[in-house]
Structures are given as structure tokens and as C-alpha cells.
Amino acid sequence: MRRRSFLKAAGATVPTALLERLALGQGGDGASKLAASGEAHVVGEGQDRFGEHHPLGFTTILFRVGTKESGGSLFAIEHRGLGKGGPPEHVHLYQDEWFYVLEGEVRFRVAGKETVVKPGESVLGPRMVPHCFAGTGEKPARMLITCTPAGKMEEFFRAVAVPNGPKMDAALFARYEMQYVGPGIVG
């Protein structure tokens, strides 16, 4: 009887441990020691998590939370100096994208509906829903964006936010688990 109770208890803990690892985004490979470390990483005002700045034509991007440090569950960036213009309309196959405007005004198109978002307001671009945005105010905007889960978004921004970066077209978007829908909003 004791052995049977022990086996039941052991069998119950294995799935629990596996679920905890999956919830942390670790899968079976232990990929995110940072996520499990419990360490806090403070990123200062105007700073990038990795000490880099990523120019993207209509804005400069700062990485605030990297993919690996969240175990793949989150990627967060800040747009600084978001001018007139923005990305083409697109769909994320696996990520929800949340936008929070800190300064300026940003026009969004989500599921065909356009709205202007002002400081302190946010909007969600759910996965599989076409969306785009553009800075439209008199002053450059500042905005936080989170992608959950992180997917290939950090890789995407590292590829495109470089001088003379690649053309944003269907092939590029497909490489990073997105679909190109069409032109974005003209700022």
C-alpha cells in the first residue's frame, strides 16, 4: 500500500513540475535561466536593455524586455521619436500586441477601424487581426509595445531596425511569423 501511495504522489508531481516549466516558457530545454532567476533588471529612462539603439526610419526603438529574460513569454519595446508614418498593415500569427501611448498622438487601424490614441491610452492588436499605426501628432510620439508571447519579434526588430534595412514585404513578414496585409497609415 505504501508503495502505491508513493507512486501516485510521484506521478502527480511530475505533471505539476512540467506545467510550471511550460508556464515559465522553459519547455523541456531549460532555455530561460533568467526567467527563473528572479533577478530584477532596471532599465533607465531613454536606455535600451542591451545598450543599443535601433533606428527604423520613422522611429528609434529601445528594447525594454528581451525575449530570453522572460523565457519567451514577453518582448517589450519603446518607440522614441515616432514621427509621421509607421509599419505596413500586418497580422501576427501567434502574438497579441499591446500598445500604450506615453507622449504625442498615434493613429491605429485595428480590424479595419481607425482611432487616435493619446497619452495614457492603450489599444490591443490581437493575434490574427490586421493592424497598423502611425505617428500623426504635431510632436513625435513615444509609445510602449509588448508582444505576448515574444515569438520572433526580437529577431524581426534586430533584422529591420538597421541602416538600409530590408524591404518590409510579404516574404520578410512570413519569415517572422507575420502576414503582410498592405500599406500602413499615411502619417
PDB file of C-alpha atoms in Angstrom:
ATOM      1  CA  MET A   1       0.000   0.000   0.000  1.00  0.00           C
ATOM      2  CA  ARG A   2       2.740   2.443   0.857  1.00  0.00           C
ATOM      3  CA  ARG A   3       4.459   1.877  -2.457  1.00  0.00           C
ATOM      4  CA  ARG A   4       1.220   2.521  -4.367  1.00  0.00           C
ATOM      5  CA  SER A   5       0.680   5.801  -2.456  1.00  0.00           C
ATOM      6  CA  PHE A   6       4.246   6.834  -3.192  1.00  0.00           C
ATOM      7  CA  LEU A   7       3.853   6.132  -6.908  1.00  0.00           C
ATOM      8  CA  LYS A   8       0.593   8.103  -7.064  1.00  0.00           C
ATOM      9  CA  ALA A   9       2.216  11.065  -5.312  1.00  0.00           C
ATOM     10  CA  ALA A  10       5.277  10.924  -7.558  1.00  0.00           C
ATOM     11  CA  GLY A  11       3.086  10.673 -10.646  1.00  0.00           C
ATOM     12  CA  ALA A  12       1.143  13.752  -9.573  1.00  0.00           C
ATOM     13  CA  THR A  13       4.262  15.881  -9.063  1.00  0.00           C
ATOM     14  CA  VAL A  14       5.805  15.202 -12.458  1.00  0.00           C
ATOM     15  CA  PRO A  15       2.969  16.838 -14.440  1.00  0.00           C
ATOM     16  CA  THR A  16       2.932  19.760 -11.980  1.00  0.00           C
ATOM     17  CA  ALA A  17       6.656  20.343 -12.439  1.00  0.00           C
ATOM     18  CA  LEU A  18       6.263  20.114 -16.209  1.00  0.00           C
ATOM     19  CA  LEU A  19       3.378  22.594 -16.176  1.00  0.00           C
ATOM     20  CA  GLU A  20       5.417  25.038 -14.092  1.00  0.00           C
ATOM     21  CA  ARG A  21       8.263  24.862 -16.616  1.00  0.00           C
ATOM     22  CA  LEU A  22       5.888  25.402 -19.518  1.00  0.00           C
ATOM     23  CA  ALA A  23       4.253  28.341 -17.751  1.00  0.00           C
ATOM     24  CA  LEU A  24       7.692  29.932 -17.422  1.00  0.00           C
ATOM     25  CA  GLY A  25       8.260  29.376 -21.128  1.00  0.00           C
ATOM     26  CA  GLN A  26      11.096  26.973 -20.488  1.00  0.00           C
ATOM     27  CA  GLY A  27       9.735  23.985 -22.339  1.00  0.00           C
ATOM     28  CA  GLY A  28      11.892  20.954 -21.768  1.00  0.00           C
ATOM     29  CA  ASP A  29      15.206  22.594 -22.557  1.00  0.00           C
ATOM     30  CA  GLY A  30      15.666  24.917 -19.569  1.00  0.00           C
ATOM     31  CA  ALA A  31      16.230  27.762 -22.048  1.00  0.00           C
ATOM     32  CA  SER A  32      15.419  30.566 -19.662  1.00  0.00           C
ATOM     33  CA  LYS A  33      17.581  30.634 -16.592  1.00  0.00           C
ATOM     34  CA  LEU A  34      16.989  34.392 -16.476  1.00  0.00           C
ATOM     35  CA  ALA A  35      13.225  33.955 -16.236  1.00  0.00           C
ATOM     36  CA  ALA A  36      13.588  31.567 -13.327  1.00  0.00           C
ATOM     37  CA  SER A  37      16.374  33.516 -11.597  1.00  0.00           C
ATOM     38  CA  GLY A  38      14.060  36.066 -10.012  1.00  0.00           C
ATOM     39  CA  GLU A  39      16.561  38.843 -10.776  1.00  0.00           C
ATOM     40  CA  ALA A  40      15.246  42.352 -11.341  1.00  0.00           C
ATOM     41  CA  HIS A  41      16.648  44.282 -14.288  1.00  0.00           C
ATOM     42  CA  VAL A  42      16.114  48.030 -14.126  1.00  0.00           C
ATOM     43  CA  VAL A  43      16.294  49.760 -17.495  1.00  0.00           C
ATOM     44  CA  GLY A  44      16.708  53.528 -17.140  1.00  0.00           C
ATOM     45  CA  GLU A  45      14.833  56.300 -18.930  1.00  0.00           C
ATOM     46  CA  GLY A  46      15.952  56.504 -22.553  1.00  0.00           C
ATOM     47  CA  GLN A  47      18.030  53.334 -22.219  1.00  0.00           C
ATOM     48  CA  ASP A  48      17.923  50.057 -24.105  1.00  0.00           C
ATOM     49  CA  ARG A  49      18.070  46.780 -22.158  1.00  0.00           C
ATOM     50  CA  PHE A  50      21.180  45.790 -24.100  1.00  0.00           C
ATOM     51  CA  GLY A  51      22.735  49.257 -24.513  1.00  0.00           C
ATOM     52  CA  GLU A  52      21.683  49.500 -28.167  1.00  0.00           C
ATOM     53  CA  HIS A  53      19.504  51.877 -30.194  1.00  0.00           C
ATOM     54  CA  HIS A  54      17.611  50.536 -33.199  1.00  0.00           C
ATOM     55  CA  PRO A  55      16.793  53.128 -35.912  1.00  0.00           C
ATOM     56  CA  LEU A  56      13.757  52.283 -38.038  1.00  0.00           C
ATOM     57  CA  GLY A  57      13.227  55.277 -40.339  1.00  0.00           C
ATOM     58  CA  PHE A  58      10.052  56.622 -38.731  1.00  0.00           C
ATOM     59  CA  THR A  59      11.240  55.931 -35.144  1.00  0.00           C
ATOM     60  CA  THR A  60      14.019  54.686 -32.891  1.00  0.00           C
ATOM     61  CA  ILE A  61      13.331  51.513 -30.941  1.00  0.00           C
ATOM     62  CA  LEU A  62      14.657  50.671 -27.491  1.00  0.00           C
ATOM     63  CA  PHE A  63      14.389  47.098 -26.242  1.00  0.00           C
ATOM     64  CA  ARG A  64      12.953  47.164 -22.717  1.00  0.00           C
ATOM     65  CA  VAL A  65      12.437  43.410 -22.042  1.00  0.00           C
ATOM     66  CA  GLY A  66      14.264  40.814 -24.119  1.00  0.00           C
ATOM     67  CA  THR A  67      12.791  37.522 -25.240  1.00  0.00           C
ATOM     68  CA  LYS A  68      15.224  35.311 -23.310  1.00  0.00           C
ATOM     69  CA  GLU A  69      14.842  37.076 -19.979  1.00  0.00           C
ATOM     70  CA  SER A  70      11.081  36.405 -20.000  1.00  0.00           C
ATOM     71  CA  GLY A  71      11.503  32.800 -21.064  1.00  0.00           C
ATOM     72  CA  GLY A  72       9.827  33.681 -24.364  1.00  0.00           C
ATOM     73  CA  SER A  73       6.612  34.879 -22.777  1.00  0.00           C
ATOM     74  CA  LEU A  74       7.123  38.625 -23.396  1.00  0.00           C
ATOM     75  CA  PHE A  75       9.020  41.067 -25.586  1.00  0.00           C
ATOM     76  CA  ALA A  76       8.692  44.800 -24.855  1.00  0.00           C
ATOM     77  CA  ILE A  77       9.969  47.803 -26.798  1.00  0.00           C
ATOM     78  CA  GLU A  78       9.694  51.563 -26.628  1.00  0.00           C
ATOM     79  CA  HIS A  79       9.275  53.746 -29.695  1.00  0.00           C
ATOM     80  CA  ARG A  80      11.012  57.099 -29.165  1.00  0.00           C
ATOM     81  CA  GLY A  81      10.594  59.954 -31.589  1.00  0.00           C
ATOM     82  CA  LEU A  82       7.801  58.207 -33.512  1.00  0.00           C
ATOM     83  CA  GLY A  83       7.288  60.603 -36.410  1.00  0.00           C
ATOM     84  CA  LYS A  84       4.835  60.653 -39.260  1.00  0.00           C
ATOM     85  CA  GLY A  85       4.480  57.140 -40.581  1.00  0.00           C
ATOM     86  CA  GLY A  86       4.588  53.604 -39.276  1.00  0.00           C
ATOM     87  CA  PRO A  87       4.679  49.947 -40.305  1.00  0.00           C
ATOM     88  CA  PRO A  88       2.569  48.374 -43.040  1.00  0.00           C
ATOM     89  CA  GLU A  89      -0.701  46.753 -42.029  1.00  0.00           C
ATOM     90  CA  HIS A  90       0.074  43.251 -40.812  1.00  0.00           C
ATOM     91  CA  VAL A  91      -1.114  40.267 -38.789  1.00  0.00           C
ATOM     92  CA  HIS A  92       0.764  38.425 -36.058  1.00  0.00           C
ATOM     93  CA  LEU A  93       0.075  34.711 -36.287  1.00  0.00           C
ATOM     94  CA  TYR A  94       0.962  33.929 -32.665  1.00  0.00           C
ATOM     95  CA  GLN A  95       1.338  37.191 -30.699  1.00  0.00           C
ATOM     96  CA  ASP A  96      -1.031  39.673 -29.121  1.00  0.00           C
ATOM     97  CA  GLU A  97       0.443  43.165 -29.410  1.00  0.00           C
ATOM     98  CA  TRP A  98      -0.418  45.793 -26.771  1.00  0.00           C
ATOM     99  CA  PHE A  99       0.339  49.483 -27.330  1.00  0.00           C
ATOM    100  CA  TYR A 100       0.499  52.202 -24.645  1.00  0.00           C
ATOM    101  CA  VAL A 101       0.987  55.818 -25.740  1.00  0.00           C
ATOM    102  CA  LEU A 102       3.240  57.855 -23.430  1.00  0.00           C
ATOM    103  CA  GLU A 103       3.551  61.096 -25.443  1.00  0.00           C
ATOM    104  CA  GLY A 104       2.067  62.509 -28.635  1.00  0.00           C
ATOM    105  CA  GLU A 105      -0.731  61.024 -30.705  1.00  0.00           C
ATOM    106  CA  VAL A 106      -0.771  57.770 -32.626  1.00  0.00           C
ATOM    107  CA  ARG A 107      -3.413  56.721 -35.150  1.00  0.00           C
ATOM    108  CA  PHE A 108      -4.232  53.000 -35.115  1.00  0.00           C
ATOM    109  CA  ARG A 109      -6.112  50.786 -37.527  1.00  0.00           C
ATOM    110  CA  VAL A 110      -7.241  47.524 -35.905  1.00  0.00           C
ATOM    111  CA  ALA A 111      -9.645  45.204 -37.752  1.00  0.00           C
ATOM    112  CA  GLY A 112     -10.388  47.998 -40.237  1.00  0.00           C
ATOM    113  CA  LYS A 113     -11.373  50.574 -37.602  1.00  0.00           C
ATOM    114  CA  GLU A 114      -9.219  53.695 -37.151  1.00  0.00           C
ATOM    115  CA  THR A 115      -8.826  55.646 -33.924  1.00  0.00           C
ATOM    116  CA  VAL A 116      -6.406  58.201 -32.482  1.00  0.00           C
ATOM    117  CA  VAL A 117      -4.788  57.159 -29.200  1.00  0.00           C
ATOM    118  CA  LYS A 118      -3.447  59.819 -26.820  1.00  0.00           C
ATOM    119  CA  PRO A 119      -1.100  59.709 -23.801  1.00  0.00           C
ATOM    120  CA  GLY A 120      -2.319  57.356 -21.088  1.00  0.00           C
ATOM    121  CA  GLU A 121      -4.466  55.371 -23.525  1.00  0.00           C
ATOM    122  CA  SER A 122      -3.791  51.896 -24.876  1.00  0.00           C
ATOM    123  CA  VAL A 123      -5.002  49.603 -27.619  1.00  0.00           C
ATOM    124  CA  LEU A 124      -4.708  45.858 -28.222  1.00  0.00           C
ATOM    125  CA  GLY A 125      -3.842  44.320 -31.576  1.00  0.00           C
ATOM    126  CA  PRO A 126      -4.932  40.698 -31.030  1.00  0.00           C
ATOM    127  CA  ARG A 127      -3.202  37.881 -32.893  1.00  0.00           C
ATOM    128  CA  MET A 128      -4.706  37.115 -36.307  1.00  0.00           C
ATOM    129  CA  VAL A 129      -6.275  40.619 -36.506  1.00  0.00           C
ATOM    130  CA  PRO A 130      -4.898  43.095 -39.096  1.00  0.00           C
ATOM    131  CA  HIS A 131      -3.439  46.232 -37.550  1.00  0.00           C
ATOM    132  CA  CYS A 132      -1.037  49.111 -38.104  1.00  0.00           C
ATOM    133  CA  PHE A 133      -0.229  52.510 -36.615  1.00  0.00           C
ATOM    134  CA  ALA A 134       1.402  55.815 -37.447  1.00  0.00           C
ATOM    135  CA  GLY A 135       2.554  58.853 -35.536  1.00  0.00           C
ATOM    136  CA  THR A 136       0.181  61.651 -36.549  1.00  0.00           C
ATOM    137  CA  GLY A 137       0.507  64.433 -33.973  1.00  0.00           C
ATOM    138  CA  GLU A 138       2.390  67.713 -34.223  1.00  0.00           C
ATOM    139  CA  LYS A 139       5.154  66.355 -31.980  1.00  0.00           C
ATOM    140  CA  PRO A 140       6.892  62.972 -32.231  1.00  0.00           C
ATOM    141  CA  ALA A 141       5.198  60.294 -30.134  1.00  0.00           C
ATOM    142  CA  ARG A 142       6.565  57.901 -27.555  1.00  0.00           C
ATOM    143  CA  MET A 143       4.939  54.503 -27.084  1.00  0.00           C
ATOM    144  CA  LEU A 144       5.459  51.166 -25.334  1.00  0.00           C
ATOM    145  CA  ILE A 145       4.650  47.938 -27.175  1.00  0.00           C
ATOM    146  CA  THR A 146       4.501  44.443 -25.721  1.00  0.00           C
ATOM    147  CA  CYS A 147       4.260  41.196 -27.665  1.00  0.00           C
ATOM    148  CA  THR A 148       2.965  38.116 -25.869  1.00  0.00           C
ATOM    149  CA  PRO A 149       4.324  35.576 -26.291  1.00  0.00           C
ATOM    150  CA  ALA A 150       7.559  37.017 -27.638  1.00  0.00           C
ATOM    151  CA  GLY A 151       7.794  34.708 -30.648  1.00  0.00           C
ATOM    152  CA  LYS A 152      10.254  36.001 -33.248  1.00  0.00           C
ATOM    153  CA  MET A 153       9.604  39.696 -32.644  1.00  0.00           C
ATOM    154  CA  GLU A 154      13.012  40.496 -31.164  1.00  0.00           C
ATOM    155  CA  GLU A 155      14.644  38.775 -34.144  1.00  0.00           C
ATOM    156  CA  PHE A 156      12.402  40.779 -36.501  1.00  0.00           C
ATOM    157  CA  PHE A 157      13.357  44.138 -34.990  1.00  0.00           C
ATOM    158  CA  ARG A 158      17.040  43.225 -34.946  1.00  0.00           C
ATOM    159  CA  ALA A 159      16.761  42.448 -38.681  1.00  0.00           C
ATOM    160  CA  VAL A 160      14.827  45.550 -39.781  1.00  0.00           C
ATOM    161  CA  ALA A 161      15.976  48.289 -37.389  1.00  0.00           C
ATOM    162  CA  VAL A 162      19.345  48.798 -39.047  1.00  0.00           C
ATOM    163  CA  PRO A 163      20.581  51.350 -41.566  1.00  0.00           C
ATOM    164  CA  ASN A 164      19.383  50.346 -45.053  1.00  0.00           C
ATOM    165  CA  GLY A 165      17.284  47.531 -43.550  1.00  0.00           C
ATOM    166  CA  PRO A 166      15.354  45.061 -45.705  1.00  0.00           C
ATOM    167  CA  LYS A 167      12.165  45.975 -47.542  1.00  0.00           C
ATOM    168  CA  MET A 168       9.077  45.279 -45.434  1.00  0.00           C
ATOM    169  CA  ASP A 169       7.225  42.892 -47.702  1.00  0.00           C
ATOM    170  CA  ALA A 170       5.307  39.602 -47.534  1.00  0.00           C
ATOM    171  CA  ALA A 171       8.442  37.420 -47.623  1.00  0.00           C
ATOM    172  CA  LEU A 172      10.087  39.300 -44.759  1.00  0.00           C
ATOM    173  CA  PHE A 173       6.958  39.206 -42.616  1.00  0.00           C
ATOM    174  CA  ALA A 174       6.447  35.471 -43.249  1.00  0.00           C
ATOM    175  CA  ARG A 175       9.994  34.782 -42.030  1.00  0.00           C
ATOM    176  CA  TYR A 176       8.989  36.202 -38.634  1.00  0.00           C
ATOM    177  CA  GLU A 177       5.541  34.570 -38.286  1.00  0.00           C
ATOM    178  CA  MET A 178       3.532  37.530 -39.560  1.00  0.00           C
ATOM    179  CA  GLN A 179       1.456  38.244 -42.642  1.00  0.00           C
ATOM    180  CA  TYR A 180       1.808  41.406 -44.686  1.00  0.00           C
ATOM    181  CA  VAL A 181      -1.684  42.822 -45.341  1.00  0.00           C
ATOM    182  CA  GLY A 182      -0.981  46.079 -47.189  1.00  0.00           C
ATOM    183  CA  PRO A 183       0.152  49.672 -46.839  1.00  0.00           C
ATOM    184  CA  GLY A 184       0.053  51.292 -43.439  1.00  0.00           C
ATOM    185  CA  ILE A 185      -1.466  54.592 -42.367  1.00  0.00           C
ATOM    186  CA  VAL A 186      -0.013  57.671 -44.025  1.00  0.00           C
ATOM    187  CA  GLY A 187       1.055  59.955 -41.162  1.00  0.00           C
TER     188      GLY A 187
END
